[in-house]
CSV table of C-alpha atoms and ligand atoms in Angstrom, one decimal:
chain,number,residue,atom,x,y,z
A,1,MET,CA,-24.1,17.7,28.0
A,2,ILE,CA,-24.7,17.7,24.2
A,3,ASN,CA,-23.5,14.7,22.1
A,4,ILE,CA,-22.6,15.9,18.7
A,5,ARG,CA,-21.4,12.4,17.4
A,6,GLU,CA,-24.0,10.2,16.2
A,7,GLU,CA,-22.1,7.1,15.9
A,8,THR,CA,-19.6,5.4,18.0
A,9,VAL,CA,-15.8,5.7,16.8
A,10,GLU,CA,-12.9,3.5,17.6
A,11,PHE,CA,-9.7,5.3,18.7
A,12,LEU,CA,-6.3,4.0,19.6
A,13,GLU,CA,-4.8,5.8,22.7
A,14,ILE,CA,-0.9,5.9,23.0
A,15,GLU,CA,0.8,6.9,26.2
A,16,GLY,CA,4.1,8.5,25.0
A,17,ARG,CA,7.8,8.4,25.8
A,18,LYS,CA,7.7,4.7,26.9
A,19,THR,CA,11.1,2.7,26.0
A,20,LEU,CA,10.5,0.9,23.2
A,21,LYS,CA,12.8,-2.2,22.8
A,22,GLY,CA,13.0,-5.6,21.4
A,23,VAL,CA,11.9,-7.6,18.0
A,24,VAL,CA,9.3,-6.6,15.5
A,25,HIS,CA,8.5,-8.8,12.5
A,26,VAL,CA,7.7,-7.4,8.9
A,27,SER,CA,4.4,-8.8,7.4
A,28,GLY,CA,3.5,-9.7,4.0
A,29,ALA,CA,3.3,-6.8,1.8
A,30,LYS,CA,-0.5,-5.4,1.2
A,31,ASN,CA,0.1,-4.3,-2.3
A,32,ALA,CA,1.6,-7.3,-3.3
A,33,ALA,CA,-1.1,-9.4,-1.7
A,34,LEU,CA,-4.1,-7.7,-3.5
A,35,PRO,CA,-2.8,-8.1,-7.3
A,36,LEU,CA,-1.9,-11.7,-6.4
A,37,MET,CA,-5.2,-12.4,-4.8
A,38,ALA,CA,-6.9,-10.8,-8.3
A,39,ALA,CA,-4.7,-12.9,-10.3
A,40,THR,CA,-6.4,-16.0,-9.1
A,41,LEU,CA,-9.3,-15.0,-11.1
A,42,LEU,CA,-7.0,-16.0,-14.4
A,43,THR,CA,-7.0,-19.8,-13.7
A,44,ASP,CA,-9.4,-22.7,-12.9
A,45,GLU,CA,-6.7,-24.5,-10.7
A,46,ALA,CA,-6.0,-23.9,-7.1
A,47,ILE,CA,-3.7,-21.1,-6.3
A,48,ILE,CA,-2.0,-20.8,-2.7
A,49,LEU,CA,-0.6,-17.9,-1.2
A,50,ASN,CA,1.5,-17.8,1.8
A,51,ASN,CA,2.4,-14.8,4.0
A,52,ILE,CA,-1.2,-13.0,3.5
A,53,PRO,CA,-1.2,-10.3,5.7
A,54,TYR,CA,-4.4,-9.7,7.8
A,55,LEU,CA,-5.5,-6.6,7.0
A,56,LEU,CA,-8.9,-4.8,6.3
A,57,ASP,CA,-8.1,-4.4,2.7
A,58,VAL,CA,-7.2,-7.9,2.0
A,59,PHE,CA,-10.4,-9.1,3.6
A,60,THR,CA,-12.3,-6.9,1.3
A,61,MET,CA,-10.5,-8.4,-1.6
A,62,LYS,CA,-11.4,-11.7,-0.4
A,63,SER,CA,-14.8,-10.8,-0.1
A,64,LEU,CA,-15.0,-9.4,-3.5
A,65,LEU,CA,-13.2,-12.7,-4.9
A,66,GLU,CA,-15.8,-14.4,-3.3
A,67,HIS,CA,-18.5,-12.6,-4.7
A,68,ILE,CA,-17.2,-13.1,-8.4
A,69,GLY,CA,-16.9,-17.1,-7.6
A,70,ILE,CA,-13.9,-17.9,-6.0
A,71,GLU,CA,-13.6,-20.4,-3.0
A,72,VAL,CA,-11.2,-19.2,-0.6
A,73,THR,CA,-9.9,-21.3,2.1
A,74,GLU,CA,-7.5,-20.7,5.0
A,75,LEU,CA,-5.4,-23.5,5.4
A,76,GLU,CA,-3.3,-22.3,8.2
A,77,LYS,CA,-2.5,-18.7,9.5
A,78,GLY,CA,-1.2,-16.5,6.5
A,79,LYS,CA,-1.6,-19.5,4.3
A,80,PHE,CA,-4.9,-19.5,2.2
A,81,LEU,CA,-6.2,-21.3,-0.8
A,82,PHE,CA,-7.9,-20.0,-3.7
A,83,ARG,CA,-9.8,-21.8,-6.4
A,84,PHE,CA,-12.3,-20.9,-9.1
A,85,SER,CA,-15.6,-22.6,-8.7
A,86,GLU,CA,-18.2,-21.2,-11.1
A,87,VAL,CA,-19.2,-17.5,-12.1
A,88,ASN,CA,-21.5,-16.0,-9.2
A,89,SER,CA,-21.4,-12.3,-10.8
A,90,LEU,CA,-19.0,-10.4,-12.9
A,91,GLU,CA,-19.5,-7.4,-10.9
A,92,ALA,CA,-17.1,-5.5,-8.3
A,93,PRO,CA,-20.4,-3.7,-6.0
A,94,TYR,CA,-19.7,-0.2,-4.8
A,95,GLU,CA,-19.9,-1.6,-1.2
A,96,LEU,CA,-16.8,-3.4,-1.9
A,97,VAL,CA,-15.1,-0.7,-4.3
A,98,SER,CA,-15.8,2.0,-2.1
A,99,LYS,CA,-13.8,0.6,0.8
A,100,MET,CA,-10.6,-0.2,-1.4
A,101,ARG,CA,-9.9,1.4,-4.3
A,102,ALA,CA,-7.6,-1.6,-5.4
A,103,SER,CA,-10.8,-3.4,-6.1
A,104,ILE,CA,-9.9,-2.2,-9.8
A,105,LEU,CA,-7.4,-4.9,-9.9
A,106,VAL,CA,-10.0,-7.4,-10.7
A,107,LEU,CA,-11.3,-5.4,-14.1
A,108,GLY,CA,-8.1,-6.7,-16.1
A,109,ALA,CA,-8.4,-10.1,-15.4
A,110,MET,CA,-12.3,-10.5,-15.2
A,111,LEU,CA,-12.4,-9.0,-18.6
A,112,ALA,CA,-9.6,-11.2,-20.2
A,113,ARG,CA,-11.2,-14.3,-18.8
A,114,PHE,CA,-14.6,-13.4,-18.8
A,115,HIS,CA,-15.0,-11.1,-21.7
A,116,GLN,CA,-17.0,-9.2,-19.5
A,117,ALA,CA,-16.9,-7.0,-16.2
A,118,LYS,CA,-18.9,-4.5,-14.2
A,119,VAL,CA,-16.6,-2.6,-11.7
A,120,ALA,CA,-17.9,0.4,-9.5
A,121,LEU,CA,-15.8,3.3,-10.3
A,122,PRO,CA,-13.5,4.3,-7.5
A,123,GLY,CA,-14.5,7.6,-5.9
A,124,GLY,CA,-12.4,10.3,-4.8
A,125,CYS,CA,-10.2,9.6,-1.9
A,126,SER,CA,-8.7,11.5,0.9
A,127,ILE,CA,-5.3,11.7,-0.9
A,128,GLY,CA,-6.6,13.0,-4.3
A,129,THR,CA,-8.7,12.3,-7.2
A,130,ARG,CA,-6.9,9.0,-8.3
A,131,PRO,CA,-8.5,8.4,-11.6
A,132,VAL,CA,-8.4,4.9,-13.3
A,133,ASP,CA,-8.4,6.4,-16.8
A,134,PHE,CA,-5.1,5.1,-17.7
A,135,HIS,CA,-6.4,1.3,-16.9
A,136,LEU,CA,-9.5,2.1,-19.0
A,137,THR,CA,-7.6,3.6,-22.2
A,138,ALA,CA,-5.1,0.6,-22.0
A,139,LEU,CA,-8.0,-1.9,-22.0
A,140,LYS,CA,-9.8,-0.1,-24.9
A,141,LYS,CA,-6.4,-0.3,-27.0
A,142,MET,CA,-6.8,-3.9,-26.1
A,143,GLY,CA,-10.1,-4.2,-27.8
A,144,ALA,CA,-12.3,-3.6,-24.9
A,145,GLN,CA,-15.6,-1.7,-25.3
A,146,ILE,CA,-16.0,0.4,-22.1
A,147,LYS,CA,-18.6,2.7,-21.0
A,148,VAL,CA,-18.7,4.7,-17.8
A,149,GLU,CA,-22.2,5.4,-16.4
A,150,HIS,CA,-24.2,5.5,-13.3
A,151,GLY,CA,-21.1,5.2,-11.2
A,152,TYR,CA,-19.9,2.0,-12.8
A,153,ILE,CA,-17.6,0.8,-15.3
A,154,TYR,CA,-19.3,-1.6,-18.0
A,155,ALA,CA,-16.4,-3.4,-19.9
A,156,LYS,CA,-16.8,-6.1,-22.7
A,157,ALA,CA,-14.6,-7.7,-25.2
A,158,PRO,CA,-16.8,-10.3,-27.0
A,159,ASP,CA,-13.9,-11.3,-29.2
A,160,GLY,CA,-11.5,-11.3,-26.3
A,161,LEU,CA,-8.6,-9.0,-25.6
A,162,LYS,CA,-5.7,-8.7,-28.3
A,163,GLY,CA,-2.1,-7.7,-27.6
A,164,THR,CA,-0.8,-4.5,-28.4
A,165,VAL,CA,1.6,-1.5,-27.6
A,166,ILE,CA,0.5,0.6,-24.7
A,167,GLU,CA,2.0,3.5,-23.3
A,168,PHE,CA,1.3,4.9,-19.9
A,169,PRO,CA,1.2,8.7,-19.7
A,170,LYS,CA,2.3,8.6,-16.1
A,171,LYS,CA,3.5,5.4,-14.2
A,172,THR,CA,0.9,3.8,-12.5
A,173,VAL,CA,1.1,0.7,-10.1
A,174,THR,CA,-2.0,-1.0,-10.1
A,175,GLY,CA,-2.6,0.4,-14.1
A,176,THR,CA,0.7,-2.0,-14.9
A,177,GLU,CA,-0.6,-4.8,-12.7
A,178,ASN,CA,-4.2,-4.9,-14.2
A,179,ILE,CA,-2.8,-4.7,-17.7
A,180,MET,CA,-0.1,-7.2,-17.2
A,181,MET,CA,-2.8,-9.6,-15.8
A,182,ALA,CA,-5.2,-8.9,-18.8
A,183,ALA,CA,-2.3,-9.3,-21.2
A,184,SER,CA,-0.9,-12.6,-19.9
A,185,ILE,CA,-4.2,-14.4,-21.3
A,186,ALA,CA,-4.8,-12.0,-24.3
A,187,GLU,CA,-4.0,-12.8,-27.8
A,188,GLY,CA,-0.6,-12.1,-29.0
A,189,LYS,CA,2.0,-9.7,-27.7
A,190,THR,CA,1.2,-6.8,-25.5
A,191,VAL,CA,4.2,-4.2,-24.8
A,192,LEU,CA,3.8,-1.9,-21.8
A,193,LYS,CA,5.9,1.1,-22.1
A,194,ASN,CA,6.5,3.4,-19.0
A,195,ALA,CA,5.4,0.7,-16.8
A,196,ALA,CA,5.9,0.6,-13.0
A,197,LYS,CA,8.8,-0.8,-11.4
A,198,GLU,CA,7.6,-1.4,-7.9
A,199,PRO,CA,8.8,-4.6,-6.1
A,200,GLU,CA,5.0,-5.5,-6.0
A,201,VAL,CA,4.7,-5.4,-9.8
A,202,VAL,CA,7.8,-7.8,-10.1
A,203,ASP,CA,6.1,-10.3,-7.3
A,204,LEU,CA,3.0,-10.4,-9.5
A,205,ALA,CA,4.9,-11.0,-12.7
A,206,ASN,CA,6.9,-13.8,-11.0
A,207,MET,CA,3.7,-15.6,-9.7
A,208,LEU,CA,2.1,-15.3,-13.1
A,209,LYS,CA,5.2,-16.9,-14.7
A,210,LYS,CA,5.0,-19.6,-12.4
A,211,MET,CA,1.4,-20.0,-13.7
A,212,GLY,CA,2.6,-20.2,-17.2
A,213,ALA,CA,2.3,-16.4,-18.4
A,214,GLN,CA,5.2,-15.2,-20.7
A,215,ILE,CA,6.6,-11.9,-19.4
A,216,GLU,CA,9.9,-10.1,-19.9
A,217,GLY,CA,11.2,-7.0,-18.5
A,218,GLU,CA,9.3,-6.7,-15.1
A,219,GLY,CA,11.2,-4.2,-13.0
A,220,THR,CA,12.3,-2.3,-15.9
A,221,ASP,CA,10.3,0.7,-18.0
A,222,THR,CA,9.1,-2.0,-20.4
A,223,ILE,CA,7.4,-5.1,-19.9
A,224,VAL,CA,6.6,-7.6,-22.6
A,225,ILE,CA,3.9,-10.1,-22.2
A,226,THR,CA,2.9,-12.8,-24.9
A,227,GLY,CA,-0.8,-14.1,-24.2
A,228,VAL,CA,-1.2,-17.6,-23.5
A,229,LYS,CA,-4.2,-20.0,-24.0
A,230,ARG,CA,-4.6,-20.7,-20.2
A,231,LEU,CA,-2.7,-20.4,-16.9
A,232,LYS,CA,-2.2,-23.0,-14.3
A,233,GLY,CA,-2.5,-23.1,-10.6
A,234,THR,CA,0.8,-22.5,-8.4
A,235,GLU,CA,1.8,-21.6,-4.8
A,236,HIS,CA,3.6,-18.6,-4.1
A,237,THR,CA,4.9,-16.6,-0.9
A,238,ILE,CA,3.9,-12.8,-0.9
A,239,ILE,CA,7.2,-10.8,-0.4
A,240,PRO,CA,7.4,-8.4,2.7
A,241,ASP,CA,6.0,-5.1,3.0
A,242,ARG,CA,8.7,-2.5,2.4
A,243,ILE,CA,6.5,0.2,3.5
A,244,GLU,CA,5.7,-1.4,7.0
A,245,ALA,CA,9.5,-2.2,7.2
A,246,GLY,CA,10.1,1.6,6.5
A,247,THR,CA,7.7,2.9,9.1
A,248,PHE,CA,9.8,0.5,11.7
A,249,ALA,CA,12.9,1.9,10.5
A,250,VAL,CA,11.9,5.3,11.3
A,251,LEU,CA,10.6,4.0,14.7
A,252,SER,CA,14.0,2.2,15.3
A,253,ALA,CA,15.8,5.3,14.6
A,254,LEU,CA,13.8,7.1,16.9
A,255,PHE,CA,14.5,4.5,19.6
A,256,ASP,CA,18.0,4.5,19.0
A,257,GLY,CA,18.5,1.1,17.5
A,258,ASN,CA,16.7,-1.0,20.2
A,259,ILE,CA,14.1,-2.2,17.9
A,260,ILE,CA,15.3,-5.2,15.6
A,261,ILE,CA,13.2,-5.3,12.6
A,262,GLU,CA,13.0,-9.1,11.4
A,263,ASN,CA,12.0,-9.9,7.9
A,264,TYR,CA,13.5,-6.5,6.6
A,265,PRO,CA,13.3,-6.0,2.9
A,266,TYR,CA,16.6,-4.4,2.7
A,267,GLN,CA,17.0,-4.7,-1.2
A,268,TYR,CA,14.0,-2.6,-1.7
A,269,LEU,CA,14.7,0.1,0.5
A,270,LYS,CA,17.8,1.3,-0.8
A,271,TYR,CA,16.8,4.7,-1.8
A,272,VAL,CA,15.1,5.4,1.7
A,273,HIS,CA,18.5,4.2,3.3
A,274,ASN,CA,20.3,7.0,1.2
A,275,ILE,CA,18.0,9.8,2.7
A,276,LEU,CA,18.3,7.9,6.5
A,277,GLU,CA,21.9,8.6,5.8
A,278,LYS,CA,22.0,12.0,5.2
A,279,ILE,CA,19.7,12.5,8.3
A,280,GLY,CA,22.4,10.5,10.4
A,281,VAL,CA,20.7,7.0,10.6
A,282,THR,CA,22.1,3.9,9.2
A,283,MET,CA,20.6,0.4,8.7
A,284,VAL,CA,22.9,-2.2,10.7
A,285,GLN,CA,22.2,-5.8,9.8
A,286,VAL,CA,22.1,-7.8,13.0
A,287,GLY,CA,20.7,-11.3,11.7
A,288,ARG,CA,20.2,-12.9,8.7
A,289,ASN,CA,17.1,-10.4,7.5
A,290,SER,CA,17.1,-8.5,10.7
A,291,PHE,CA,18.3,-4.9,10.9
A,292,VAL,CA,18.3,-2.1,13.4
A,293,ALA,CA,18.5,1.6,12.8
A,294,LYS,CA,21.5,3.4,14.3
A,295,ARG,CA,21.6,6.9,14.7
A,296,LEU,CA,23.8,9.9,15.5
A,297,LYS,CA,23.0,11.8,18.8
A,298,THR,CA,22.3,14.9,16.7
A,299,LEU,CA,20.1,14.4,13.6
A,300,TYR,CA,20.2,16.6,10.5
A,301,PRO,CA,17.3,17.9,8.3
A,302,ALA,CA,16.6,16.7,4.9
A,303,LYS,CA,15.3,17.3,1.6
A,304,ILE,CA,12.9,14.5,0.5
A,305,GLU,CA,10.8,14.4,-2.9
A,306,THR,CA,8.5,11.4,-3.5
A,307,ARG,CA,8.8,9.7,-6.7
A,308,GLU,CA,8.1,6.1,-8.3
A,309,TYR,CA,10.2,3.1,-7.5
A,310,PRO,CA,13.2,3.0,-7.1
A,311,PHE,CA,13.1,6.4,-5.8
A,312,PHE,CA,11.6,7.8,-2.2
A,313,PRO,CA,7.9,6.0,-1.7
A,314,THR,CA,5.0,8.4,-1.4
A,315,ASP,CA,3.8,5.8,0.8
A,316,LEU,CA,6.5,6.7,3.5
A,317,GLN,CA,6.2,10.4,3.4
A,318,ALA,CA,4.0,11.0,6.4
A,319,GLN,CA,6.0,8.7,8.8
A,320,PHE,CA,9.3,10.7,7.7
A,321,MET,CA,7.3,13.9,8.2
A,322,THR,CA,6.8,13.0,11.7
A,323,LEU,CA,10.8,11.9,12.2
A,324,LEU,CA,11.8,15.4,10.6
A,325,SER,CA,9.5,17.4,12.7
A,326,VAL,CA,11.7,16.5,15.7
A,327,VAL,CA,15.0,17.3,14.1
A,328,GLU,CA,16.5,20.7,14.6
A,329,GLY,CA,16.5,22.6,11.3
A,330,VAL,CA,14.3,23.0,8.3
A,331,SER,CA,13.5,20.0,6.2
A,332,THR,CA,11.3,19.9,2.9
A,333,ILE,CA,9.5,17.2,1.7
A,334,ARG,CA,8.0,17.4,-1.8
A,335,GLU,CA,4.9,15.1,-2.8
A,336,ASN,CA,5.0,14.6,-6.5
A,337,ILE,CA,2.5,11.4,-6.8
A,338,PHE,CA,-0.5,12.7,-5.2
A,339,GLU,CA,-1.9,16.3,-5.1
A,340,ASN,CA,-3.8,16.0,-1.5
A,341,ARG,CA,-1.3,13.9,0.4
A,342,PHE,CA,-0.7,16.5,3.6
A,343,MET,CA,-3.8,15.9,5.1
A,344,HIS,CA,-1.7,14.7,8.3
A,345,VAL,CA,0.1,18.0,8.4
A,346,PRO,CA,-2.8,19.9,10.7
A,347,GLU,CA,-2.7,16.8,12.6
A,348,LEU,CA,1.0,16.7,13.4
A,349,ARG,CA,0.7,20.6,14.1
A,350,ARG,CA,-1.9,19.7,17.0
A,351,LEU,CA,1.1,17.7,18.6
A,352,GLY,CA,3.1,20.7,18.6
A,353,ALA,CA,4.8,20.4,14.8
A,354,ASN,CA,6.0,23.1,13.0
A,355,ILE,CA,5.0,22.5,9.5
A,356,LYS,CA,4.0,24.9,6.5
A,357,ILE,CA,2.7,24.0,3.2
A,358,ASN,CA,3.8,25.8,0.0
A,359,ASN,CA,2.1,24.1,-2.9
A,360,ARG,CA,3.5,20.7,-3.1
A,361,THR,CA,6.1,21.2,-0.3
A,362,ALA,CA,6.0,21.0,3.1
A,363,VAL,CA,8.3,22.8,5.2
A,364,ILE,CA,9.3,21.6,8.3
A,365,SER,CA,11.2,23.4,11.2
A,366,GLY,CA,11.9,20.8,13.8
A,367,VAL,CA,10.5,21.5,17.2
A,368,LYS,CA,12.4,19.9,20.5
A,369,LYS,CA,9.4,17.7,21.3
A,370,LEU,CA,5.9,16.7,20.3
A,371,THR,CA,3.0,16.9,23.1
A,372,GLY,CA,0.2,14.2,23.1
A,373,ALA,CA,-3.2,15.5,21.8
A,374,PRO,CA,-6.2,13.9,20.2
A,375,VAL,CA,-5.8,13.7,16.3
A,376,LYS,CA,-7.5,12.2,13.4
A,377,ALA,CA,-6.1,9.3,11.0
A,378,THR,CA,-6.6,10.9,7.6
A,379,ASP,CA,-5.4,8.0,5.2
A,380,LEU,CA,-3.7,4.7,5.8
A,381,ARG,CA,0.0,6.0,5.9
A,382,ALA,CA,-1.0,9.2,7.8
A,383,SER,CA,-2.5,6.9,10.3
A,384,ALA,CA,0.9,5.5,10.7
A,385,ALA,CA,2.7,8.7,11.1
A,386,MET,CA,0.1,9.7,13.9
A,387,VAL,CA,1.2,6.6,15.8
A,388,ILE,CA,4.9,7.2,15.6
A,389,ALA,CA,4.2,10.7,16.9
A,390,GLY,CA,2.0,9.5,19.5
A,391,LEU,CA,5.0,7.0,20.7
A,392,ILE,CA,7.4,10.0,21.1
A,393,ALA,CA,4.9,12.7,22.4
A,394,GLU,CA,5.0,13.7,25.9
A,395,GLY,CA,1.6,12.6,27.5
A,396,THR,CA,-1.4,11.1,25.7
A,397,THR,CA,-2.3,10.8,22.4
A,398,ARG,CA,-5.7,9.7,20.9
A,399,ILE,CA,-6.1,8.9,17.2
A,400,TYR,CA,-9.5,8.5,15.9
A,401,ASN,CA,-10.5,7.2,12.3
A,402,ILE,CA,-8.4,4.4,13.3
A,403,TYR,CA,-9.7,1.6,10.7
A,404,HIS,CA,-7.3,3.4,8.2
A,405,LEU,CA,-4.5,2.0,10.2
A,406,ASP,CA,-6.2,-1.6,10.1
A,407,ARG,CA,-6.3,-1.4,6.2
A,408,GLY,CA,-2.7,-1.7,6.1
A,409,TYR,CA,-0.5,-2.5,9.3
A,410,GLU,CA,-0.8,-6.0,10.5
A,411,ASP,CA,-1.6,-6.6,13.9
A,412,ILE,CA,0.0,-3.0,14.9
A,413,ASP,CA,-1.4,-2.9,18.3
A,414,SER,CA,0.1,-6.1,19.6
A,415,LYS,CA,3.5,-5.5,17.6
A,416,LEU,CA,4.1,-2.1,19.5
A,417,ARG,CA,2.8,-3.7,22.6
A,418,THR,CA,5.5,-6.5,22.7
A,419,LEU,CA,8.1,-3.8,22.2
A,420,GLY,CA,6.8,-2.0,25.4
A,421,ALA,CA,4.4,0.6,24.2
A,422,GLU,CA,1.3,1.5,26.0
A,423,VAL,CA,-1.3,1.4,23.3
A,424,SER,CA,-5.1,0.6,23.7
A,425,ARG,CA,-8.1,0.8,21.8
A,426,GLY,CA,-11.4,2.4,23.2
A,427,VAL,CA,-14.6,3.5,21.8
A,428,GLU,CA,-16.3,6.9,22.2
B,1,UD1,C1,-0.3,2.2,-5.8
B,1,UD1,C2,-0.5,1.6,-4.1
B,1,UD1,C3,-0.6,2.8,-3.4
B,1,UD1,C4,0.8,4.0,-3.5
B,1,UD1,C5,0.6,4.3,-5.0
B,1,UD1,C6,1.7,5.3,-5.5
B,1,UD1,C7,-1.6,-0.4,-4.4
B,1,UD1,C8,-2.8,-1.1,-3.9
B,1,UD1,N1,-1.4,0.9,-4.1
B,1,UD1,O1,-1.9,3.0,-6.0
B,1,UD1,O2,-0.4,2.3,-1.9
B,1,UD1,O3,0.7,5.1,-2.8
B,1,UD1,O4,0.8,3.3,-5.9
B,1,UD1,O5,3.1,4.4,-5.2
B,1,UD1,O6,-0.4,-0.8,-5.0
B,1,UD1,N2,-3.3,8.0,-12.1
B,1,UD1,C9,-4.0,8.8,-13.2
B,1,UD1,N3,-4.8,7.9,-13.8
B,1,UD1,C10,-4.6,6.5,-13.7
B,1,UD1,C11,-4.0,5.8,-12.8
B,1,UD1,C12,-3.2,6.5,-12.1
B,1,UD1,O7,-4.1,9.9,-13.5
B,1,UD1,O8,-5.3,5.5,-14.2
B,1,UD1,C13,-2.4,8.9,-11.3
B,1,UD1,C14,-2.7,8.8,-9.9
B,1,UD1,O9,-3.7,9.8,-9.8
B,1,UD1,C15,-1.3,9.3,-9.1
B,1,UD1,C16,-0.1,8.3,-10.1
B,1,UD1,O10,-1.2,8.5,-11.3
B,1,UD1,O11,-1.2,10.8,-9.4
B,1,UD1,C17,0.2,7.4,-9.7
B,1,UD1,O12,-0.8,6.4,-9.2
B,1,UD1,P1,-0.8,4.8,-9.1
B,1,UD1,O13,0.3,4.6,-9.5
B,1,UD1,O14,-1.8,4.6,-10.1
B,1,UD1,O15,-1.4,4.6,-8.0
B,1,UD1,P2,-2.3,3.2,-7.3
B,1,UD1,O16,-1.9,2.3,-8.0
B,1,UD1,O17,-3.7,3.6,-7.1
């Protein structure tokens, strides 16, 4: 027998169609944890973060901060203390940036605080080119000298960064966060127009304000930051992960309200709930922060477009595609944020879904059932779509490239097993 795989690969195997039932808890938000951790570079004092999810991306950020010179101590499960000790290196090396694009989040803080930074240029990723040009143009406008060569961003600001008016050509989440961090200790006032309004941006602003930053307008299109000389330590609890919560909402809908979602951030998912209502699914409150998805017997097809917050998140697009692939009728999903975020479509087809792609729109014709097959996880959220598909498919689904799932879903196997799923890991 010829083995054409040179390395071993880990997979997740799911035995579909088991009845899922019980309580599942939403973890802290990955996309809030990463910028909050980067913000610990802005002060000499200790910062305590609660509700940190144990994810590959979070541990990549931890390694990056330790590499730069932050001491990170786990106080108890989910509670970490960050304290700057001394500069070890003002560089975010390629080994770490290539694992996680969000490493770019340390650029603004390093440059503002130490007036110098070298960050590997994030390469392309499976969902598109994802450049960082808006981050760099904004920092240049604040007085930074930046050159990009040999795959690295070299940035310096010998006289420090200065406040100015910045208008992003297009909304960028990490771009807004990077500049907000830099501006909080820059000289003077920065006006950030066309800023991202995501709850994770607001969570960062809230922590920066507790550290002494002067920020107004977070959660709107215009954020005004008046730089202060120094920031102090604080303690902060990370908001729940709305994308993980939305993923569980889809699962709960498919298992007819037998899954109770605890710590559910209802207020961040209002637009998603409108779409669910159109499909025939209502989120019903069953406890203080606990919700279940109640569904009509027959679900309806839907028309979805991804857009920036408060609209439908691109990070839930793949999971909703799995849901709609078993809803009778024709649904469409248009992806407006990333140009190549339909990599999961061929994989869903392998499970029996009927999906065609027309430029940026996926046309989904509902099928009666999915059937288990070996598939690949093509990116983080696509991996969640595959897991949902495997749970409702007839037979066995084996998902390869499972590290994508571990980048963004905490304890997913045990959370699913608690609900009664038959899920196991293996190596081939
Ligand atoms: C963040 C989220 C990611 C989510 C995405 C969109 C984190 C850690 N990640 O990613 O989960 O899918 O928002 O909601 O929070 N762009 C440029 N130039 C730039 C920056 C962005 O052209 O300098 C483009 C991107 O290619 C994309 C769009 O702007 O088309 C939005 O990207 P952005 O909001 O920056 O995504 P991230 O912050 O990387």
